[in-house]
Short mmCIF file of C-alpha atoms in Angstrom, two decimals:
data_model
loop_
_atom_site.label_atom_id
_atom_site.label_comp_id
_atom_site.label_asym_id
_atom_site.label_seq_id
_atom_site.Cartn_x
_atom_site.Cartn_y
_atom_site.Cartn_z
CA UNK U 27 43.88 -45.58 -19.84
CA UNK U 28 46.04 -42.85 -18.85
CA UNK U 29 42.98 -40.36 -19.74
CA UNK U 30 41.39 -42.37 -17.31
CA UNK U 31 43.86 -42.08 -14.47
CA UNK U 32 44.03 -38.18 -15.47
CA UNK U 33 39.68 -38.21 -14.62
CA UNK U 34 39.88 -40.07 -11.92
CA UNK U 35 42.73 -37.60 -10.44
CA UNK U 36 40.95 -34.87 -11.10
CA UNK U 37 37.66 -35.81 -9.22
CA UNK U 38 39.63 -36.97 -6.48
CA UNK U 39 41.32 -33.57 -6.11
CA UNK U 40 37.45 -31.78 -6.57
CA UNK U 41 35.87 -33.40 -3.70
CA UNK U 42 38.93 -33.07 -1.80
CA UNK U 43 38.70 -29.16 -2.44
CA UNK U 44 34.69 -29.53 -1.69
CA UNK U 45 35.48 -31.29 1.42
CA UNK U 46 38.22 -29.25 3.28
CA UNK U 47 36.07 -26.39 4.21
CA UNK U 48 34.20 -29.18 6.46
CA UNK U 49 37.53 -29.76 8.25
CA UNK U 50 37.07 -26.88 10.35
CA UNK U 51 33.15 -27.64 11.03
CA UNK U 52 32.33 -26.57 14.29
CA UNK U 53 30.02 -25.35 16.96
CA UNK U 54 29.62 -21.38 16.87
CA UNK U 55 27.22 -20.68 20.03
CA UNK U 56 24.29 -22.53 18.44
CA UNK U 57 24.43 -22.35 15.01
CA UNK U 58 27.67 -24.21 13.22
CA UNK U 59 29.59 -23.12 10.79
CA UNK U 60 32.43 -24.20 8.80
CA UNK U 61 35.69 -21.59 8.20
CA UNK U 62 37.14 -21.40 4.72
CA UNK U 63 39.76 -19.21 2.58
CA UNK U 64 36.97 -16.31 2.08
CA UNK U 65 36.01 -16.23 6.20
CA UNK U 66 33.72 -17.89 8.38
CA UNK U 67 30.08 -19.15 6.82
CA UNK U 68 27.46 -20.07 9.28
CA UNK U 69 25.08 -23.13 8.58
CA UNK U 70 20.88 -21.33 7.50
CA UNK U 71 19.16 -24.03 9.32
CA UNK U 72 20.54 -22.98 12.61
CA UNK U 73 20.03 -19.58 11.43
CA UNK U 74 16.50 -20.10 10.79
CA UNK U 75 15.77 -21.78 14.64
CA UNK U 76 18.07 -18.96 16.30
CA UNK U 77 15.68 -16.18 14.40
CA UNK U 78 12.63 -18.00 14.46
CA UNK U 79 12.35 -17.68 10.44
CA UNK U 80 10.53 -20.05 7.94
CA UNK U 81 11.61 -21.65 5.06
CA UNK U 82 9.21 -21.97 1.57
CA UNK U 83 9.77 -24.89 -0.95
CA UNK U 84 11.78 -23.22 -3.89
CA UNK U 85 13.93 -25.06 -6.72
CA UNK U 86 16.75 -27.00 -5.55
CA UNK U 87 19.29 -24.53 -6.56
CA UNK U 88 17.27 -22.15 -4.06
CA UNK U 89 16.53 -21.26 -0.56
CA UNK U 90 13.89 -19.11 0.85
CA UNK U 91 13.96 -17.29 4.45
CA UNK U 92 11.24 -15.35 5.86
CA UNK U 93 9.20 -14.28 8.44
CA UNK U 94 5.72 -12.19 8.53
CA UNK U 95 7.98 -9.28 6.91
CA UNK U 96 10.47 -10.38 4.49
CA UNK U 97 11.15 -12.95 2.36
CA UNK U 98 14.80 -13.82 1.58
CA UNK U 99 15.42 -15.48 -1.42
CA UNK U 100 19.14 -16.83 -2.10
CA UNK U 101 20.41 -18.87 -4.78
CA UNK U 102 23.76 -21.51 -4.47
CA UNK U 103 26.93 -19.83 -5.90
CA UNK U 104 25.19 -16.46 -6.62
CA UNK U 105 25.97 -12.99 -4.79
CA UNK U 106 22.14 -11.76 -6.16
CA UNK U 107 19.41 -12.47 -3.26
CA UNK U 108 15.90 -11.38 -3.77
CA UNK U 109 14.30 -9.54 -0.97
CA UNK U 110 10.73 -9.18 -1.24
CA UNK U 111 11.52 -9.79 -4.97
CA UNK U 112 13.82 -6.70 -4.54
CA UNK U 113 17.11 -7.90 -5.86
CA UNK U 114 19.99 -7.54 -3.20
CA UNK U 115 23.50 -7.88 -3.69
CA UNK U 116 25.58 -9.83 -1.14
CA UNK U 117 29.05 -10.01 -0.58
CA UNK U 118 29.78 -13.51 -0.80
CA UNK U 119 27.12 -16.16 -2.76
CA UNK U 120 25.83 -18.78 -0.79
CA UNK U 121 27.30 -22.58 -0.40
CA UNK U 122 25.73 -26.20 0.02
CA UNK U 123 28.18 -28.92 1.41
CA UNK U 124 27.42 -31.99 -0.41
CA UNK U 125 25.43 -33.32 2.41
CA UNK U 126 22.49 -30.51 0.96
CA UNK U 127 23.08 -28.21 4.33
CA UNK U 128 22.92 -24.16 2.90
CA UNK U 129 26.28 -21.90 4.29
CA UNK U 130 25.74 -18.06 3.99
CA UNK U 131 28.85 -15.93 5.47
CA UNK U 132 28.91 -14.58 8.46
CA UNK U 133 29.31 -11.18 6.74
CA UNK U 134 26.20 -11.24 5.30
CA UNK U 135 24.37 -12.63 8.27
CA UNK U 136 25.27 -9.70 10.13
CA UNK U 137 25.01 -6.81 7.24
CA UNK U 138 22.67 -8.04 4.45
CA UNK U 139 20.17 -9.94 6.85
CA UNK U 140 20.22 -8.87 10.15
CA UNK U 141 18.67 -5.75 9.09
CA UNK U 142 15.98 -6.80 8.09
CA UNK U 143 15.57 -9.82 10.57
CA UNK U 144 16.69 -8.19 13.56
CA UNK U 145 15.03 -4.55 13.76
CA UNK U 146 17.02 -4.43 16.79
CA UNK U 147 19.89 -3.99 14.99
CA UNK U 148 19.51 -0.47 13.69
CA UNK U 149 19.86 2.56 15.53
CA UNK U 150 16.15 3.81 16.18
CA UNK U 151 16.91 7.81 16.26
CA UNK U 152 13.73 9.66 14.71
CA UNK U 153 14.64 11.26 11.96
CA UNK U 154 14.05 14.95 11.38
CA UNK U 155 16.30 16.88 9.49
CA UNK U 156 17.12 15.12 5.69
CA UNK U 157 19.88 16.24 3.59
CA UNK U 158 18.98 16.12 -0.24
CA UNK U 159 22.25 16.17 -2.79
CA UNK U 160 21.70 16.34 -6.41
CA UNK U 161 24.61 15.23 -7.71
CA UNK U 162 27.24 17.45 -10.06
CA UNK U 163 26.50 20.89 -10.91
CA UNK U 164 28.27 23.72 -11.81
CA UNK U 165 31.43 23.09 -14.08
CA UNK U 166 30.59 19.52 -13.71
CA UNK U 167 28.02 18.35 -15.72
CA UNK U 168 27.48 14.95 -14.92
CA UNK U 169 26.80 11.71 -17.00
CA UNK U 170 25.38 13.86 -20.83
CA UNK U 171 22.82 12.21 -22.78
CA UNK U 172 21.64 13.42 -26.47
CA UNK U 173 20.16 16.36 -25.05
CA UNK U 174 20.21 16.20 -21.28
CA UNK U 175 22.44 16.66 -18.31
CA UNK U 176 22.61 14.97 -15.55
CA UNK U 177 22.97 17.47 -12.96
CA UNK U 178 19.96 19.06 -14.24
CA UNK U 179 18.07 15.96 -14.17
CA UNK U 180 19.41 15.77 -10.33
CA UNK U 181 18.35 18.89 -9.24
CA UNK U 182 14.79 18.69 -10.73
CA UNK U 183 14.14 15.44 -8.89
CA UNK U 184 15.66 16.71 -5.95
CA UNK U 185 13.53 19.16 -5.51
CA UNK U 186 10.45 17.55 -5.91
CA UNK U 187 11.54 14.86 -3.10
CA UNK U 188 11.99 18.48 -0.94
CA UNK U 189 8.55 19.60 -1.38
CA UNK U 190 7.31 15.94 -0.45
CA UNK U 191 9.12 15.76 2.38
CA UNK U 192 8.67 19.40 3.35
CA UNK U 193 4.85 18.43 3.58
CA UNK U 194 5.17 15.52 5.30
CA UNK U 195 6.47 17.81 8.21
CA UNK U 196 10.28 17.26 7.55
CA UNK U 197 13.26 19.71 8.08
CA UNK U 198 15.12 19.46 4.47
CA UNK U 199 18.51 20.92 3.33
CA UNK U 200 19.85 20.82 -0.15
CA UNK U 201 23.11 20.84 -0.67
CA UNK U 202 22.79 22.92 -3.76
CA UNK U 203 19.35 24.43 -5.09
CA UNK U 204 20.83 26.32 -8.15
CA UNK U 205 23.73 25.29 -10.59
CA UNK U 206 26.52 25.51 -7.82
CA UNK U 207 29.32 22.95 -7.63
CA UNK U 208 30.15 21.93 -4.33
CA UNK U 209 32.77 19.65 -3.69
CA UNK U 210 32.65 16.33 -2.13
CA UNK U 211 33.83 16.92 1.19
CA UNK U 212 31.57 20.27 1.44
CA UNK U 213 28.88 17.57 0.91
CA UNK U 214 29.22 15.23 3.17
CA UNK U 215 30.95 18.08 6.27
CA UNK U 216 27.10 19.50 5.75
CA UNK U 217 26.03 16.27 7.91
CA UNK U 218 27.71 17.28 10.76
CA UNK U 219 27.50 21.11 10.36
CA UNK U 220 23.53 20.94 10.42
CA UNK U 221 23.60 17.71 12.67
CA UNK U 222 21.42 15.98 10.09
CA UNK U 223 19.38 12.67 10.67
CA UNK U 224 19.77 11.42 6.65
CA UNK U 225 21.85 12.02 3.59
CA UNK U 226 19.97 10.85 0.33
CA UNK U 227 22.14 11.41 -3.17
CA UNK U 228 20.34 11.68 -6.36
CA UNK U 229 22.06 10.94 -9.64
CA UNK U 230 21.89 9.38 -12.99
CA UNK U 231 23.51 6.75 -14.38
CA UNK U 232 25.80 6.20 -17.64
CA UNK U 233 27.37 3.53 -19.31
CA UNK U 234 29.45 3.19 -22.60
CA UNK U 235 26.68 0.34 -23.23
CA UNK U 236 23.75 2.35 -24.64
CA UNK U 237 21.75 -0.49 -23.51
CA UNK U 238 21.90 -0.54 -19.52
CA UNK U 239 19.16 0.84 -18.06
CA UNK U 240 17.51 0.51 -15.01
CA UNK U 241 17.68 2.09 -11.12
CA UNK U 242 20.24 1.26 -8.20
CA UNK U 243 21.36 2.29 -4.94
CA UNK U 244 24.02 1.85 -2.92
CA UNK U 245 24.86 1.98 0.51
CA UNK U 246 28.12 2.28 1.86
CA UNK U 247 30.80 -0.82 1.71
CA UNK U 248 31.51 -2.66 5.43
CA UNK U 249 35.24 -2.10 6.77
CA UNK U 250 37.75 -4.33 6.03
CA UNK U 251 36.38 -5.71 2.64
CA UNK U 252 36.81 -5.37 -0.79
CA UNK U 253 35.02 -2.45 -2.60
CA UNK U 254 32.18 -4.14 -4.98
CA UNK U 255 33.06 -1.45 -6.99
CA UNK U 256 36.48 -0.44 -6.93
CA UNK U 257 38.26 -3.93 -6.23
CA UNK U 258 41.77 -2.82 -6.00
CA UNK U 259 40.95 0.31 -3.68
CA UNK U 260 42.95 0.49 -0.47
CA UNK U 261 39.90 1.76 1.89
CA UNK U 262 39.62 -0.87 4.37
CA UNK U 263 39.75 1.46 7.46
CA UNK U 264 36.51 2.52 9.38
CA UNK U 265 34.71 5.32 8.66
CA UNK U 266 31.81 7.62 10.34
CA UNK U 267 29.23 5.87 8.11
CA UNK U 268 30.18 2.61 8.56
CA UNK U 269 28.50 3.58 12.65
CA UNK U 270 25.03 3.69 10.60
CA UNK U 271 25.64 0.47 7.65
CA UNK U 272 22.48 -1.61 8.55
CA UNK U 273 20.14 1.54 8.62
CA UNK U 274 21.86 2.58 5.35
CA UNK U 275 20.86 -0.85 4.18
CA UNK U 276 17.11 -0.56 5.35
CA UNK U 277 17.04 2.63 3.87
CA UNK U 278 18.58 1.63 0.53
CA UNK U 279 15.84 -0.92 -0.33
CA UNK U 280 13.12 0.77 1.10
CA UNK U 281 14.21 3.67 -1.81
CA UNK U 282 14.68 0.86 -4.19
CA UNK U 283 11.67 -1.18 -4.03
CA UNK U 284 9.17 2.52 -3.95
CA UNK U 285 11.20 3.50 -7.22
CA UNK U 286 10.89 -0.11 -9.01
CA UNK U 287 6.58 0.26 -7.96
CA UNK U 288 6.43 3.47 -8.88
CA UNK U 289 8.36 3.33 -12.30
CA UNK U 290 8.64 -0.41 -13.72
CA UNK U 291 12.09 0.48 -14.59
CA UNK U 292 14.28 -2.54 -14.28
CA UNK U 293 16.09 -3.64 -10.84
CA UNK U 294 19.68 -3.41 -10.92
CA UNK U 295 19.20 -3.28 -7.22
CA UNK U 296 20.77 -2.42 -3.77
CA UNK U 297 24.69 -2.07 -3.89
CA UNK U 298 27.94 -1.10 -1.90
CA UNK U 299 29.96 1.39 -2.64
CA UNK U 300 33.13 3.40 -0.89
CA UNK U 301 31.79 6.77 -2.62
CA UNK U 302 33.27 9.39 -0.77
CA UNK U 303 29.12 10.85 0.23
CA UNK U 304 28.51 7.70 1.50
CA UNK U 305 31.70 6.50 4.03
CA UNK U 306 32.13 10.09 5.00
CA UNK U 307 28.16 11.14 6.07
CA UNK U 308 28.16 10.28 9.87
CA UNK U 309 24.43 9.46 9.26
CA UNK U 310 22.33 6.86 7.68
CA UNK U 311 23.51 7.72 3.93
CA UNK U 312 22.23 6.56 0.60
CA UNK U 313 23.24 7.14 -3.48
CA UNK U 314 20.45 6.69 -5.82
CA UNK U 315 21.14 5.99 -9.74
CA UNK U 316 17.74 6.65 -11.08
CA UNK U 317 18.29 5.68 -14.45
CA UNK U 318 20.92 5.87 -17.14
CA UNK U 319 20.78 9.03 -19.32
CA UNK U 320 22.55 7.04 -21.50
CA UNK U 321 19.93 5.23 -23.07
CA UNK U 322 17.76 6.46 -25.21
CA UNK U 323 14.71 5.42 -24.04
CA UNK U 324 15.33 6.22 -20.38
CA UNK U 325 16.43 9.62 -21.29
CA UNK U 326 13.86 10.09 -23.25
CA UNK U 327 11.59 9.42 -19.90
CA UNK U 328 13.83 11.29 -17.60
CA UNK U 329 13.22 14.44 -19.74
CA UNK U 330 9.54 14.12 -18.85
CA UNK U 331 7.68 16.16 -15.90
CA UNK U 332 5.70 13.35 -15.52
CA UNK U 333 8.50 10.61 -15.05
CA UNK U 334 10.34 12.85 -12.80
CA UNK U 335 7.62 13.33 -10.60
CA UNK U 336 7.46 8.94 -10.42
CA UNK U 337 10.91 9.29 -9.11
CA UNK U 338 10.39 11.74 -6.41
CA UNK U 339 7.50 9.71 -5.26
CA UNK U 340 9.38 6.88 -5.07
CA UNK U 341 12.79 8.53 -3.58
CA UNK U 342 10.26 10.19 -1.01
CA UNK U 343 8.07 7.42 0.07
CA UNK U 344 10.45 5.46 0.76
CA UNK U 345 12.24 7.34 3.15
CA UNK U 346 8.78 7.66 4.59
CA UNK U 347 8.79 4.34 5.04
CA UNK U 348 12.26 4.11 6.73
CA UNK U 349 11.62 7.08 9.12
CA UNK U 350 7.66 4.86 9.44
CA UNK U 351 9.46 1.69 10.30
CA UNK U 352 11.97 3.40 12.85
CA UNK U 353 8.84 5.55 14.65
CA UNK U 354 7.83 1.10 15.67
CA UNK U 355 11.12 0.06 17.48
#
């Protein structure tokens, strides 16, 4: 009996803690939302009406957005949506009150969807000048695999994303072309010094796993949040790239999705980060991990001409496609 009473307690004190959220249920313009202990989520079906977006039949555990575009796929209690099949990382996962209604937070209304919903969110400046930054160099190595290093592998890629560029009529700066080190703030002051339109790192990845493999990249982290990445940093305040965030964003899985076609490497997707490259470029700025040197089998393909040249397709033609989508504002 008293296991009983201990049960019933218990679910009791679970619907009461699925319920209190609701409490604060209330009209926000014209789509409602419902305020909890992690910030403000707004309800998708208003979302949907206010944006003019569709939604797709998907598995009850699912919900898909989309318009002629994009297709948003989320998925209750996850943080991993699926644009385009493009897997996205969101800040907070999405809710369901138990009457079935989907919650997504405001934050990632306004900096994980908006973007691609609302075109008139970005800044539309043409973009003309590119800053390329292959990562390391010099005394610093990098991530080392059996036989390579990354900073090598950086400034090969690097360099054929310049030439591709180059020809498709763009000004390009490197911020090293040789084995130089500069340091991080030399990189990112180069944004300003040359007034430049983009800022696209190129790295490799590493992990004391020998089995992680696949491609990311990040974009920088909003203000006033927790670092994905670095949970107990203190970096809340603004900073000059938070200005550009949603155009980082666009620019981030345009890169992304061109690498995954052009490679078949496997999506670890687009991510936030506070690296110092990316909060301190007052431009659109992006970090790209194009694969982890070490594993053996993706070093083995990042010591290839052939692979290499994959990635700089990729890296390139999806800026192209960025700088493509801004030209139609």
């Amino acid at each position: 009996m008293k296991n009983n009473m201990n049960f019933f307690r218990l679910r009791a004190v679970l619907l009461l803690a699925a319920l209190l959220p609701l409490s604060s249920f209330a009209l926000n313009g014209r789509m409602r939302g419902m305020n909890t202990e992690k910030g403000r989520y707004l309800r998708l079906a208003d979302l949907a009406e206010e944006w003019q977006l569709h939604s797709e039949k998907a598995p009850q555990d699912r919900i898909v957005l989309a318009d002629q575009n994009y297709r948003f796929e989320l998925v209750a209690g996850s943080r991993g949506a699926r644009v385009n099949g493009m897997l996205l990382h969101l800040h907070y996962p999405p809710v369901r009150d138990p009457d079935g209604n989907w919650f997504l937070h405001q934050l990632d209304l306004e900096r994980s969807l908006e973007p691609y919903f609302r075109p008139d969110s970005l800044y539309p400046d043409p973009v003309r000048r590119i800053i390329l930054d292959p990562g390391h160099g010099g005394d610093d190595p990098g991530a080392r695999g059996q036989t390579l290093l990354e900073k090598e592998v950086n400034l090969a890629v690097a360099r054929r994303v310049a030439a591709r560029l180059r020809a498709a009529g763009f000004d390009v700066v490197m911020t090293r072309d040789d084995d130089s080190e500069p340091r991080l703030t030399e990189r990112a002051a180069m944004v300003r010094a040359i007034n430049a339109d983009l800022f696209v790192s190129i790295h490799q990845n590493a992990a004391t796993n020998r089995s992680a493999v696949g491609i990311e990249t990040f974009c920088v982290t909003p203000p006033a949040t927790v670092d994905p990445q670095d949970p107990r940093s203190p970096l809340k305040y603004d900073c000059p790239g938070h200005r550009f965030e949603r155009n980082s964003l666009r620019l981030a899985g345009n890169i992304q999705s061109r690498l995954l076609q052009n490679t078949g490497a496997t999506d670890r997707g687009v991510k936030r980060a506070r690296f110092w490259v990316l909060r301190m470029s007052d431009c659109p700025a992006v970090l790209v991990e194009c694969g982890f040197i070490s594993n053996a089998g993706e070093e083995q393909k990042l010591a290839r001409d052939d692979y290499r040249e994959r990635l700089a397709e990729g890296i390139a033609s999806g800026i192209l496609q960025y700088c493509r989508e801004l030209e139609a504002l």
